Coordinates of C-alpha atoms (C1' of nucleotides) in Angstrom, one line a residue:
Chain A
M1 CA 94.4 119.4 87.9
K2 CA 96.5 122.3 88.9
N3 CA 96.1 124.7 91.8
S4 CA 97.1 128.0 92.9
I5 CA 96.9 127.4 96.7
K6 CA 100.5 128.1 97.4
V7 CA 100.2 131.6 95.8
E8 CA 97.0 132.4 97.4
R9 CA 98.5 131.3 100.9
A10 CA 101.3 133.8 100.1
K11 CA 99.1 136.6 99.3
K12 CA 97.2 136.0 102.7
N13 CA 100.4 135.2 104.4
I14 CA 99.0 132.0 106.1
T15 CA 100.7 128.6 106.5
Q16 CA 99.3 125.1 105.4
A17 CA 98.5 124.4 109.0
Q18 CA 96.5 127.6 109.4
L19 CA 94.6 126.9 106.2
A20 CA 93.9 123.5 107.3
E21 CA 92.4 124.9 110.5
L22 CA 90.3 127.3 108.6
V23 CA 88.8 124.7 106.4
K24 CA 88.9 121.9 109.1
V25 CA 91.1 119.1 107.5
S26 CA 94.7 118.1 108.6
R27 CA 97.7 119.9 107.7
Q28 CA 98.9 116.9 105.8
T29 CA 95.7 117.0 103.7
I30 CA 96.4 120.6 102.6
N31 CA 100.1 119.8 101.9
A32 CA 98.9 116.7 99.6
I33 CA 96.3 118.9 97.7
E34 CA 98.7 121.8 97.3
L35 CA 101.3 119.3 95.8
G36 CA 98.6 118.0 93.4
K37 CA 98.5 114.5 95.1
Y38 CA 94.9 114.0 94.8
N39 CA 91.5 115.2 93.8
L40 CA 90.0 116.8 96.7
S41 CA 86.1 116.9 97.4
T42 CA 84.0 119.8 96.0
I43 CA 83.0 120.9 99.6
L44 CA 86.6 121.3 100.4
A45 CA 87.4 123.2 97.2
L46 CA 84.5 125.5 97.8
K47 CA 85.7 126.0 101.4
I48 CA 89.2 126.8 100.1
A49 CA 87.9 129.1 97.4
H50 CA 85.8 130.9 100.1
V51 CA 88.8 131.5 102.4
F52 CA 90.6 133.1 99.4
N53 CA 87.6 135.1 98.2
Q54 CA 88.1 133.4 94.8
S55 CA 86.0 131.1 92.3
V56 CA 86.9 127.5 92.5
Q57 CA 88.1 127.7 88.8
D58 CA 90.4 130.6 89.8
I59 CA 92.2 128.2 92.2
F60 CA 91.7 124.8 90.7
E61 CA 92.2 124.3 86.9
L62 CA 91.4 121.2 84.9
E63 CA 94.2 119.8 82.7
E64 CA 93.7 118.0 79.4
S65 CA 94.5 114.7 81.0
D66 CA 91.8 115.2 83.6
W67 CA 89.3 114.4 80.6
D68 CA 90.9 111.1 79.8
S69 CA 88.4 109.6 82.3
Chain B
M1 CA 75.9 121.2 99.6
K2 CA 73.0 122.1 97.2
N3 CA 73.2 121.9 93.4
S4 CA 71.4 123.1 90.3
I5 CA 72.3 120.2 88.0
K6 CA 68.6 119.3 87.3
V7 CA 67.9 122.9 86.2
E8 CA 71.1 123.3 84.1
R9 CA 70.3 119.8 82.5
A10 CA 66.6 121.1 81.6
K11 CA 68.2 124.3 80.2
K12 CA 70.4 122.1 77.9
N13 CA 67.8 119.5 77.5
I14 CA 70.1 116.5 78.3
T15 CA 69.3 113.4 80.4
Q16 CA 71.3 112.3 83.4
A17 CA 72.8 109.4 81.1
Q18 CA 74.0 112.1 78.5
L19 CA 75.5 114.2 81.2
A20 CA 77.2 111.0 82.7
E21 CA 78.6 110.3 79.2
L22 CA 79.9 113.8 78.6
V23 CA 81.9 113.9 82.0
K24 CA 82.6 110.2 81.8
V25 CA 81.0 108.7 85.0
S26 CA 78.1 106.3 85.4
R27 CA 74.5 107.5 85.2
Q28 CA 74.1 106.4 88.8
T29 CA 76.8 108.8 89.8
I30 CA 75.0 111.6 88.3
N31 CA 71.8 110.7 89.7
A32 CA 73.4 110.5 93.2
I33 CA 75.1 113.8 92.9
E34 CA 71.9 115.5 91.5
L35 CA 70.1 114.2 94.6
G36 CA 72.8 115.4 96.9
K37 CA 73.7 112.0 98.0
Y38 CA 77.4 112.7 98.1
N39 CA 80.2 115.1 98.0
L40 CA 81.7 114.7 94.4
S41 CA 85.3 115.2 93.6
T42 CA 86.6 118.6 92.4
I43 CA 87.6 117.2 88.9
L44 CA 84.2 116.1 88.4
A45 CA 82.6 119.3 89.6
L46 CA 84.8 121.2 87.1
K47 CA 83.9 119.1 84.3
I48 CA 80.1 119.5 85.0
A49 CA 80.6 123.3 85.3
H50 CA 82.5 123.1 82.1
V51 CA 79.7 121.3 80.2
F52 CA 77.1 123.8 81.5
N53 CA 79.5 127.0 80.9
Q54 CA 79.1 128.0 84.5
S55 CA 81.2 128.6 87.5
V56 CA 81.5 125.8 90.0
Q57 CA 79.9 128.1 92.5
D58 CA 77.0 128.8 90.3
I59 CA 76.2 125.1 90.3
F60 CA 77.3 123.7 93.8
E61 CA 76.4 125.9 96.9
L62 CA 77.8 125.4 100.3
E63 CA 75.3 125.2 103.2
E64 CA 76.1 126.2 106.6
S65 CA 76.1 122.6 107.9
D66 CA 79.0 122.0 105.5
W67 CA 81.1 123.9 107.8
D68 CA 80.4 122.0 110.8
S69 CA 83.4 119.9 109.8
Chain C
dT1 C1' 46.2 102.4 77.6
dC2 C1' 50.6 100.7 76.1
dT3 C1' 55.4 101.3 75.6
dA4 C1' 59.6 103.1 76.1
dA5 C1' 62.6 106.5 78.0
dA6 C1' 64.0 108.6 82.1
dT7 C1' 64.8 108.4 86.7
dG8 C1' 65.3 106.5 91.5
dT9 C1' 67.2 102.9 94.5
dC10 C1' 70.0 99.0 96.4
dA11 C1' 73.7 95.8 97.3
dA12 C1' 78.4 94.6 96.8
dG13 C1' 82.6 95.8 95.2
dT14 C1' 86.9 98.8 94.0
dA15 C1' 89.3 103.1 94.1
dT16 C1' 90.8 106.8 96.5
dA17 C1' 90.3 110.9 99.7
dA18 C1' 91.4 112.1 104.2
dT19 C1' 93.2 111.1 109.0
dT20 C1' 96.9 110.0 112.4
dT21 C1' 101.4 109.4 114.0
dA22 C1' 105.9 110.0 113.1
dC23 C1' 109.9 111.5 111.3
dA24 C1' 112.8 113.9 107.6
dT25 C1' 113.9 117.9 105.2
dT26 C1' 114.1 122.8 104.1
dA27 C1' 113.4 127.6 105.2
dT28 C1' 113.8 131.7 108.7
dG29 C1' 115.4 134.5 112.1
dT30 C1' 118.7 135.4 115.9
Chain D
dA1 C1' 125.8 127.8 113.7
dC2 C1' 121.8 127.1 116.1
dA3 C1' 117.0 126.8 117.2
dT4 C1' 112.5 126.7 115.6
dA5 C1' 108.8 127.0 112.3
dA6 C1' 107.2 125.3 108.1
dT7 C1' 106.9 121.9 104.7
dG8 C1' 107.4 117.3 102.6
dT9 C1' 106.8 112.4 102.9
dA10 C1' 105.5 107.6 104.3
dA11 C1' 102.8 103.6 106.4
dA12 C1' 98.5 102.2 108.1
dT13 C1' 93.8 102.9 108.8
dT14 C1' 89.0 104.8 108.1
dA15 C1' 85.5 107.0 105.4
dT16 C1' 83.5 107.6 101.3
dA17 C1' 83.3 108.5 96.0
dC18 C1' 82.3 106.0 92.1
dT19 C1' 81.2 101.4 89.5
dT20 C1' 78.5 97.5 88.0
dG21 C1' 74.2 95.2 87.5
dA22 C1' 69.8 94.6 88.5
dC23 C1' 65.1 96.1 89.2
dA24 C1' 61.3 99.5 90.6
dT25 C1' 59.0 103.7 89.7
dT26 C1' 57.8 107.7 87.3
dT27 C1' 57.2 110.3 83.1
dA28 C1' 56.1 111.3 78.4
dG29 C1' 54.6 110.2 73.7
dA30 C1' 52.0 107.5 70.2

DNA sequence: TCTAAATGTCAAGTATAATTTACATTATGT
DNA sequence: ACATAATGTAAATTATACTTGACATTTAGA
């Protein structure tokens, strides 16, 4: 799964730490998600989408390989 | 978090088992998600939204209490 | 009413999301 | 060049998503 969190943060001019605070997770969690290191929960994806006023699909995009299983 | 999976399944006339097969998880997982028993992964939410041709937000809705932490 | 499909539930196990602490690296401004 | 903020990374731990197998209950059709 790809994501555009870095771009959205840049638009809003906020740091990973600030985003972390807004959605109430650790800074490292935001960093790992932004770098595609894991498959975050849906509640967290909805919160991030809410912060950026975007749809979840706008920010998180499935890749072919995500369907492998 | 609330969801409308049951309604979407009814529209498409498919069972929990069939949806499970389409998104490649177990039937019990679909059942638990549909009953709001846990916070599924974003990849799975995107796959379910894809099956129903809907946005993630159309199917999964944050509740106030989800912001508690 | 009988049968089968569909749904609900439970317990035990595995996989992985998310936290914490800590430190290294890279970017930014003065 | 220096200082500081921001980002990347790692290991250890905790919380929880998801699986499997099994069984109970509800629903729908013949």
